[in-house]
Amino acid sequence: MSPKKAVSGPSIPGAVWLRPRPPRRGQHGLTRERIAAEVVSQLDQAGPAGLNLRSIAAALDVHPTTLYWHVSARDDLLDLAVDAVFAELPLPSQPSDDWLADVRAFMHNLRAALLTHPWSGALASSRPLLGPEALARSEFVYAALARAGFTGDELAASAAAVSNLVIGSVATETSWQNGDESSARQAVHEHLHANAETYPAMADLSTESGRWGTQFSYSADLLLAGLAQKAPSSASSPGTNSQTPRTT
Amino acid sequence: MSPKKAVSGPSIPGAVWLRPRPPRRGQHGLTRERIAAEVVSQLDQAGPAGLNLRSIAAALDVHPTTLYWHVSARDDLLDLAVDAVFAELPLPSQPSDDWLADVRAFMHNLRAALLTHPWSGALASSRPLLGPEALARSEFVYAALARAGFTGDELAASAAAVSNLVIGSVATETSWQNGDESSARQAVHEHLHANAETYPAMADLSTESGRWGTQFSYSADLLLAGLAQKAPSSASSPGTNSQTPRTT
DNA sequence: ACCTGAACACCGTTCAAGT
DNA sequence: ACCTGAACACCGTTCAAGT
């Protein structure tokens, strides 16, 4: 049984972070951090479907059921792992004077971190991100957008748009990579081409890979252009009217 | 064993659609459509975690393993279910003369359809959407954006941005609703407030629910503003903010 | 072509017991 | 406070056999 039986813990995913912290370290020196690190490493190797408590426990040299002292369910492990990925995201100690550049950099950094662990995009999109590392990054984005003049609901919506676009993009991208991407891409391309009358606009999509990066960049720039345009204090966004965000 | 053993079928999620169609109907009149409908209904009741082959088979009055004649794995069932949700999305038989309005309407309609089946957002964000119903909707968006003048990679990136933002938003929104949302919201609010020094910008976020809709709307408008601004043939987008001069 | 039936390997979680 | 050990209920998938 977990310690301090769920004082205020609602049963949503992400709820690990809302419960009181469990004891620091046991006889085996088992901590949430060590567990999280092992989960990340096994997810990297086997993906979410291949994750099981028994092998994690084995790697940590404890009995499988021991894990239940430190977390309350398998789902908690995924929350720990996702937050560990966010920890890899560089967090500028202080913001620059260009909020738009800060947001753009955040988007690209977030994508990079999530791509390093291909399972993380899908997980991040399907559970509240309430871990301390994730919250710290959110705070950074909120601060940048607040400098742009966004407040209240519009601030929240702007920040959500930024995260959702990035996380959604990475989730889509990595969902292709779970199998043999090039052959999948080829099969889809043939399928669209064979049904060119029903899908005229999509019929001649490029079959080349390696376009994920440029396409993401352009997607991000679309949103950034909208942010720059709608920012209440557009004076603080040097690039608004004169030059639209770069297309790298 | 599944029929026509995987001629070109790559092992990604979404691959059901890339394999040759299985036989039409068996002795029990079992079809992919009937299976899909049952999966949707059980997902509505129990969510993805509660889905199991045995109860689906029972509801369809067949032996559990019979399902393997019609699909090749549990994962295929999820693909069928997601495409069935897309089928609920109204698809205008012909586009209007306002591409921006068409895209905006699509975004709101897609959100509405996905919210009807709270499990669908997370699934849609984590697998390629290659079903016929999903492709037909993609085609509609591509066509609208093509009218705006987007081509090639920029067309693909624009369409991806639209879907990814909507699907990502819904996935986030529904991930809160898997448990007791109001108490979760409350707990997070308290947590942020208790750590107001570390999260100054997020500290006084509204704790009210019912803001999902307005926030989504604003998020969508941010992207739409970017699309309008960057559209090569912006003449065809009547609703753009006239104050933003295009540079290129 | 479509479905059955038995069987296998596995997995998350429980609970009482140890120290 | 932390961990063990046994046990339970369940679940996706296989394969050979039926019609």
Short mmCIF file of N, CA and C in Angstrom, two decimals, chain A residues 114-214:
data_model
loop_
_atom_site.label_atom_id
_atom_site.label_comp_id
_atom_site.label_asym_id
_atom_site.label_seq_id
_atom_site.Cartn_x
_atom_site.Cartn_y
_atom_site.Cartn_z
N LEU A 114 11.62 15.60 -26.87
CA LEU A 114 10.64 14.53 -27.01
C LEU A 114 11.07 13.51 -28.06
N LEU A 115 11.72 13.97 -29.09
CA LEU A 115 12.16 13.04 -30.14
C LEU A 115 13.26 12.12 -29.65
N THR A 116 14.00 12.58 -28.66
CA THR A 116 15.07 11.73 -28.11
C THR A 116 14.49 10.46 -27.50
N HIS A 117 13.25 10.57 -27.01
CA HIS A 117 12.57 9.41 -26.42
C HIS A 117 11.23 9.24 -27.14
N PRO A 118 11.25 8.48 -28.22
CA PRO A 118 10.12 8.43 -29.16
C PRO A 118 8.77 8.07 -28.54
N TRP A 119 8.75 7.51 -27.38
CA TRP A 119 7.50 7.13 -26.71
C TRP A 119 6.90 8.32 -25.97
N SER A 120 7.71 9.35 -25.75
CA SER A 120 7.28 10.42 -24.84
C SER A 120 6.21 11.34 -25.43
N GLY A 121 6.22 11.52 -26.74
CA GLY A 121 5.23 12.40 -27.34
C GLY A 121 3.81 11.90 -27.11
N ALA A 122 3.58 10.64 -27.39
CA ALA A 122 2.25 10.07 -27.20
C ALA A 122 1.81 10.15 -25.75
N LEU A 123 2.74 9.87 -24.85
CA LEU A 123 2.39 9.94 -23.43
C LEU A 123 2.11 11.37 -22.99
N ALA A 124 2.95 12.29 -23.45
CA ALA A 124 2.79 13.68 -23.04
C ALA A 124 1.46 14.25 -23.53
N SER A 125 0.97 13.73 -24.64
CA SER A 125 -0.27 14.28 -25.17
C SER A 125 -1.50 13.70 -24.50
N SER A 126 -1.32 12.66 -23.73
CA SER A 126 -2.49 11.98 -23.19
C SER A 126 -2.61 12.04 -21.67
N ARG A 127 -1.80 12.86 -21.05
CA ARG A 127 -1.93 13.01 -19.60
C ARG A 127 -1.53 14.41 -19.18
N PRO A 128 -2.13 14.90 -18.11
CA PRO A 128 -1.77 16.22 -17.60
C PRO A 128 -0.29 16.25 -17.22
N LEU A 129 0.39 17.31 -17.59
CA LEU A 129 1.82 17.40 -17.30
C LEU A 129 2.03 18.21 -16.04
N LEU A 130 2.05 17.52 -14.93
CA LEU A 130 2.06 18.21 -13.64
C LEU A 130 3.34 18.00 -12.85
N GLY A 131 4.29 17.33 -13.43
CA GLY A 131 5.57 17.12 -12.74
C GLY A 131 6.32 18.43 -12.61
N PRO A 132 7.23 18.51 -11.64
CA PRO A 132 7.96 19.75 -11.37
C PRO A 132 8.77 20.25 -12.57
N GLU A 133 9.36 19.31 -13.31
CA GLU A 133 10.17 19.72 -14.47
C GLU A 133 9.28 20.28 -15.57
N ALA A 134 8.16 19.63 -15.82
CA ALA A 134 7.23 20.12 -16.83
C ALA A 134 6.65 21.47 -16.44
N LEU A 135 6.31 21.61 -15.17
CA LEU A 135 5.73 22.87 -14.70
C LEU A 135 6.72 24.03 -14.85
N ALA A 136 7.98 23.74 -14.57
CA ALA A 136 8.99 24.79 -14.70
C ALA A 136 9.08 25.29 -16.14
N ARG A 137 8.95 24.36 -17.10
CA ARG A 137 8.99 24.78 -18.51
C ARG A 137 7.74 25.56 -18.89
N SER A 138 6.61 25.12 -18.36
CA SER A 138 5.37 25.85 -18.61
C SER A 138 5.47 27.28 -18.10
N GLU A 139 6.04 27.37 -16.92
CA GLU A 139 6.20 28.69 -16.31
C GLU A 139 7.01 29.62 -17.22
N PHE A 140 8.04 29.06 -17.80
CA PHE A 140 8.88 29.84 -18.71
C PHE A 140 8.07 30.38 -19.89
N VAL A 141 7.24 29.51 -20.47
CA VAL A 141 6.42 29.92 -21.61
C VAL A 141 5.38 30.95 -21.20
N TYR A 142 4.75 30.71 -20.06
CA TYR A 142 3.78 31.67 -19.54
C TYR A 142 4.42 33.04 -19.36
N ALA A 143 5.61 33.03 -18.79
CA ALA A 143 6.30 34.29 -18.53
C ALA A 143 6.59 35.03 -19.84
N ALA A 144 7.03 34.27 -20.84
CA ALA A 144 7.34 34.89 -22.13
C ALA A 144 6.08 35.49 -22.75
N LEU A 145 5.00 34.74 -22.69
CA LEU A 145 3.75 35.22 -23.30
C LEU A 145 3.14 36.35 -22.48
N ALA A 146 3.40 36.33 -21.20
CA ALA A 146 2.92 37.44 -20.36
C ALA A 146 3.64 38.73 -20.75
N ARG A 147 4.91 38.61 -21.06
CA ARG A 147 5.66 39.78 -21.51
C ARG A 147 5.10 40.31 -22.83
N ALA A 148 4.52 39.40 -23.62
CA ALA A 148 3.92 39.82 -24.88
C ALA A 148 2.59 40.55 -24.65
N GLY A 149 2.13 40.50 -23.41
CA GLY A 149 0.91 41.23 -23.10
C GLY A 149 -0.32 40.34 -22.92
N PHE A 150 -0.16 39.04 -23.13
CA PHE A 150 -1.30 38.14 -22.95
C PHE A 150 -1.64 38.02 -21.47
N THR A 151 -2.93 37.96 -21.18
CA THR A 151 -3.36 37.79 -19.79
C THR A 151 -4.56 36.84 -19.72
N GLY A 152 -4.82 36.33 -18.52
CA GLY A 152 -6.02 35.54 -18.28
C GLY A 152 -6.20 34.37 -19.22
N ASP A 153 -7.41 34.21 -19.71
CA ASP A 153 -7.73 33.10 -20.59
C ASP A 153 -6.88 33.09 -21.86
N GLU A 154 -6.59 34.30 -22.36
CA GLU A 154 -5.81 34.37 -23.60
C GLU A 154 -4.38 33.92 -23.36
N LEU A 155 -3.87 34.21 -22.18
CA LEU A 155 -2.54 33.73 -21.82
C LEU A 155 -2.54 32.20 -21.75
N ALA A 156 -3.52 31.67 -21.07
CA ALA A 156 -3.61 30.22 -20.93
C ALA A 156 -3.78 29.55 -22.29
N ALA A 157 -4.62 30.15 -23.12
CA ALA A 157 -4.88 29.57 -24.44
C ALA A 157 -3.65 29.63 -25.32
N SER A 158 -2.90 30.72 -25.23
CA SER A 158 -1.69 30.86 -26.03
C SER A 158 -0.65 29.82 -25.63
N ALA A 159 -0.48 29.68 -24.33
CA ALA A 159 0.49 28.70 -23.84
C ALA A 159 0.07 27.29 -24.23
N ALA A 160 -1.23 27.02 -24.13
CA ALA A 160 -1.73 25.70 -24.49
C ALA A 160 -1.51 25.43 -25.97
N ALA A 161 -1.74 26.44 -26.79
CA ALA A 161 -1.56 26.27 -28.23
C ALA A 161 -0.12 25.88 -28.54
N VAL A 162 0.81 26.55 -27.88
CA VAL A 162 2.23 26.27 -28.11
C VAL A 162 2.55 24.81 -27.76
N SER A 163 2.21 24.40 -26.55
CA SER A 163 2.51 23.02 -26.14
C SER A 163 1.77 22.01 -27.00
N ASN A 164 0.49 22.27 -27.21
CA ASN A 164 -0.31 21.29 -27.94
C ASN A 164 0.17 21.09 -29.37
N LEU A 165 0.58 22.17 -29.99
CA LEU A 165 1.07 22.02 -31.36
C LEU A 165 2.36 21.20 -31.39
N VAL A 166 3.27 21.51 -30.48
CA VAL A 166 4.55 20.79 -30.47
C VAL A 166 4.33 19.32 -30.11
N ILE A 167 3.64 19.10 -29.01
CA ILE A 167 3.45 17.73 -28.55
C ILE A 167 2.65 16.92 -29.57
N GLY A 168 1.61 17.54 -30.12
CA GLY A 168 0.84 16.86 -31.15
C GLY A 168 1.68 16.51 -32.37
N SER A 169 2.53 17.43 -32.77
CA SER A 169 3.39 17.18 -33.93
C SER A 169 4.34 16.02 -33.67
N VAL A 170 4.94 16.03 -32.50
CA VAL A 170 5.89 14.96 -32.18
C VAL A 170 5.17 13.62 -32.06
N ALA A 171 4.00 13.63 -31.45
CA ALA A 171 3.24 12.39 -31.32
C ALA A 171 2.93 11.81 -32.70
N THR A 172 2.49 12.66 -33.60
CA THR A 172 2.22 12.21 -34.97
C THR A 172 3.48 11.65 -35.62
N GLU A 173 4.53 12.43 -35.52
CA GLU A 173 5.80 12.04 -36.15
C GLU A 173 6.30 10.70 -35.65
N THR A 174 6.29 10.53 -34.34
CA THR A 174 6.84 9.29 -33.78
C THR A 174 5.90 8.10 -34.00
N SER A 175 4.62 8.38 -34.21
CA SER A 175 3.71 7.25 -34.44
C SER A 175 4.04 6.54 -35.75
N TRP A 176 4.66 7.24 -36.65
CA TRP A 176 5.10 6.62 -37.90
C TRP A 176 6.36 5.79 -37.71
N GLN A 177 7.10 6.18 -36.70
CA GLN A 177 8.42 5.57 -36.55
C GLN A 177 8.40 4.32 -35.69
N ASN A 178 7.21 3.94 -35.22
CA ASN A 178 7.13 2.74 -34.41
C ASN A 178 7.35 1.48 -35.23
N GLY A 179 7.12 1.60 -36.52
CA GLY A 179 7.37 0.45 -37.38
C GLY A 179 8.44 0.81 -38.39
N ASP A 180 8.33 0.25 -39.54
CA ASP A 180 9.27 0.56 -40.60
C ASP A 180 8.73 1.79 -41.34
N GLU A 181 9.30 2.95 -41.04
CA GLU A 181 8.70 4.17 -41.55
C GLU A 181 8.72 4.28 -43.07
N SER A 182 9.84 3.97 -43.68
CA SER A 182 9.94 4.18 -45.12
C SER A 182 8.95 3.29 -45.88
N SER A 183 8.78 2.08 -45.45
CA SER A 183 7.85 1.21 -46.15
C SER A 183 6.41 1.64 -45.90
N ALA A 184 6.13 2.14 -44.70
CA ALA A 184 4.80 2.64 -44.40
C ALA A 184 4.49 3.85 -45.28
N ARG A 185 5.45 4.74 -45.32
CA ARG A 185 5.33 5.93 -46.14
C ARG A 185 5.06 5.55 -47.60
N GLN A 186 5.81 4.58 -48.06
CA GLN A 186 5.66 4.10 -49.42
C GLN A 186 4.25 3.54 -49.65
N ALA A 187 3.79 2.75 -48.71
CA ALA A 187 2.47 2.13 -48.84
C ALA A 187 1.37 3.18 -48.87
N VAL A 188 1.49 4.17 -48.02
CA VAL A 188 0.49 5.24 -48.00
C VAL A 188 0.51 6.01 -49.31
N HIS A 189 1.70 6.29 -49.76
CA HIS A 189 1.84 7.03 -51.00
C HIS A 189 1.18 6.30 -52.15
N GLU A 190 1.42 5.01 -52.23
CA GLU A 190 0.80 4.20 -53.28
C GLU A 190 -0.72 4.20 -53.14
N HIS A 191 -1.15 4.09 -51.90
CA HIS A 191 -2.59 4.06 -51.64
C HIS A 191 -3.26 5.35 -52.08
N LEU A 192 -2.64 6.47 -51.75
CA LEU A 192 -3.20 7.76 -52.15
C LEU A 192 -3.18 7.92 -53.67
N HIS A 193 -2.10 7.44 -54.26
CA HIS A 193 -1.96 7.58 -55.70
C HIS A 193 -2.97 6.71 -56.44
N ALA A 194 -3.22 5.53 -55.87
CA ALA A 194 -4.18 4.62 -56.49
C ALA A 194 -5.60 5.18 -56.41
N ASN A 195 -5.84 6.03 -55.44
CA ASN A 195 -7.17 6.63 -55.28
C ASN A 195 -7.11 8.14 -55.55
N ALA A 196 -6.41 8.48 -56.60
CA ALA A 196 -6.14 9.88 -56.90
C ALA A 196 -7.42 10.68 -57.14
N GLU A 197 -8.49 10.01 -57.59
CA GLU A 197 -9.72 10.76 -57.85
C GLU A 197 -10.39 11.17 -56.54
N THR A 198 -10.30 10.28 -55.53
CA THR A 198 -10.95 10.64 -54.27
C THR A 198 -10.09 11.56 -53.41
N TYR A 199 -8.78 11.49 -53.62
CA TYR A 199 -7.90 12.35 -52.84
C TYR A 199 -7.02 13.22 -53.75
N PRO A 200 -7.62 14.05 -54.58
CA PRO A 200 -6.83 14.82 -55.54
C PRO A 200 -5.80 15.74 -54.88
N ALA A 201 -6.18 16.39 -53.81
CA ALA A 201 -5.26 17.36 -53.21
C ALA A 201 -4.09 16.70 -52.50
N MET A 202 -4.31 15.47 -52.04
CA MET A 202 -3.24 14.79 -51.31
C MET A 202 -2.43 13.86 -52.21
N ALA A 203 -2.92 13.68 -53.43
CA ALA A 203 -2.39 12.62 -54.30
C ALA A 203 -0.88 12.67 -54.51
N ASP A 204 -0.37 13.87 -54.71
CA ASP A 204 1.06 13.91 -55.00
C ASP A 204 1.88 14.48 -53.84
N LEU A 205 1.60 13.96 -52.67
CA LEU A 205 2.42 14.34 -51.53
C LEU A 205 3.80 13.71 -51.66
N SER A 206 4.74 14.44 -51.18
CA SER A 206 6.10 13.93 -51.24
C SER A 206 6.25 12.64 -50.45
N THR A 207 7.00 11.73 -50.99
CA THR A 207 7.21 10.47 -50.29
C THR A 207 8.56 10.47 -49.57
N GLU A 208 9.25 11.56 -49.71
CA GLU A 208 10.57 11.64 -49.07
C GLU A 208 10.44 11.74 -47.56
N SER A 209 11.34 11.12 -46.89
CA SER A 209 11.38 11.30 -45.45
C SER A 209 12.32 12.48 -45.17
N GLY A 210 12.59 12.74 -43.94
CA GLY A 210 13.49 13.83 -43.63
C GLY A 210 12.84 15.19 -43.79
N ARG A 211 11.52 15.18 -44.03
CA ARG A 211 10.82 16.45 -44.14
C ARG A 211 10.14 16.82 -42.84
N TRP A 212 10.19 15.93 -41.88
CA TRP A 212 9.53 16.20 -40.60
C TRP A 212 10.03 17.51 -40.01
N GLY A 213 11.34 17.69 -40.04
CA GLY A 213 11.94 18.86 -39.42
C GLY A 213 11.50 20.17 -40.06
N THR A 214 11.58 20.24 -41.36
CA THR A 214 11.19 21.48 -42.03
C THR A 214 9.70 21.74 -41.90
#
